[in-house]
Short mmCIF file of C-alpha atoms and ligand atoms in Angstrom, two decimals:
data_model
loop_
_atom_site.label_atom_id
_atom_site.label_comp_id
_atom_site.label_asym_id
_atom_site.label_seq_id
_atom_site.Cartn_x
_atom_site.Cartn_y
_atom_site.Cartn_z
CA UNK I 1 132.31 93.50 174.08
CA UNK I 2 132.21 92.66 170.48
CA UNK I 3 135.35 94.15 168.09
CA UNK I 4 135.12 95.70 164.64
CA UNK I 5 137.13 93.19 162.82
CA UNK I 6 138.06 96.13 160.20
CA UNK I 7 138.65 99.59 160.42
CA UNK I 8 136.23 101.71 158.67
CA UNK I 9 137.39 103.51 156.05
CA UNK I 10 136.38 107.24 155.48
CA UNK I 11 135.30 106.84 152.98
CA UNK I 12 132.92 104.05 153.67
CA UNK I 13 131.75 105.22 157.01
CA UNK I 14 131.01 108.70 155.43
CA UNK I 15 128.67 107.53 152.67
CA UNK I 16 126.87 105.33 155.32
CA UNK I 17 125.93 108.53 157.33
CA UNK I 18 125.41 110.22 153.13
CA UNK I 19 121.96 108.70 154.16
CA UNK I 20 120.93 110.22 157.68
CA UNK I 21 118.27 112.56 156.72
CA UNK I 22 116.72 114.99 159.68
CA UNK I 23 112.45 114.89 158.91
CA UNK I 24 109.75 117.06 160.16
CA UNK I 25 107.81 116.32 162.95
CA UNK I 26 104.66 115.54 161.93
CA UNK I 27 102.01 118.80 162.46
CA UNK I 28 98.07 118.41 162.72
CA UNK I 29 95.66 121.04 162.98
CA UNK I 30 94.53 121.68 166.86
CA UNK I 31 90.56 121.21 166.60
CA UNK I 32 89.99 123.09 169.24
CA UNK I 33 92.09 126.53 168.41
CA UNK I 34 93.29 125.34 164.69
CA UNK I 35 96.80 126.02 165.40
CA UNK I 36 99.78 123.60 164.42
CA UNK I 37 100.36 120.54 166.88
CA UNK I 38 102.77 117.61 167.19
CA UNK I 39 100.31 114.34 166.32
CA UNK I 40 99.12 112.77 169.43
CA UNK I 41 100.48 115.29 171.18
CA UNK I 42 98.39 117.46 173.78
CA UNK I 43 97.68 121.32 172.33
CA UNK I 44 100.20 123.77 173.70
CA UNK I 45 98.33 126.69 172.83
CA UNK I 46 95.05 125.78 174.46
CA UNK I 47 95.39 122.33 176.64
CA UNK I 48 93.47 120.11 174.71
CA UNK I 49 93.30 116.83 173.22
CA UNK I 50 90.68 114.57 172.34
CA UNK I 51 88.39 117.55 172.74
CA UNK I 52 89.18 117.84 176.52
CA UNK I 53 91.05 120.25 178.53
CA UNK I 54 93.66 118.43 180.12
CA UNK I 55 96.19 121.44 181.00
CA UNK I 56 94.57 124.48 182.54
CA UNK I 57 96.24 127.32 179.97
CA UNK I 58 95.32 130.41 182.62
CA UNK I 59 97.21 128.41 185.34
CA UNK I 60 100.06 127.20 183.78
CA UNK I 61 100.70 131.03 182.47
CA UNK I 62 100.07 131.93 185.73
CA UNK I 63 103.34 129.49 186.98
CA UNK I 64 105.47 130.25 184.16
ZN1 LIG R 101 94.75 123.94 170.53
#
């Protein structure tokens, strides 16, 4: 397994993670109920996507 050669200074490792930066998931309109989504994500407040129903919302309430 490879080595670090060096140790990482504090100082040096901390200003590398200065950079990580948390974004937002990205959030699309639902076309079928208008509500938020995730992008290319199936709707979790009706079921659909692509303009199909692909989870039964009345059954899945029904299970949960
Ligand atoms: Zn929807």
């Amino acid at each position: 397994m490879a080595l670090p050669k060096e140790k990482v200074s504090k100082a040096r490792g901390r200003s590398r993670r200065a950079n990580w930066k948390l974004n937002a998931p990205t959030l699309v309109e639902c076309k079928q109920c208008h509500q938020l989504k995730l992008a290319h994500r199936v709707c979790k407040h009706c079921g659909y996507y692509d303009g199909k129903q692909i989870i039964d919302m009345e059954k899945e309430k029904k299970e949960a």
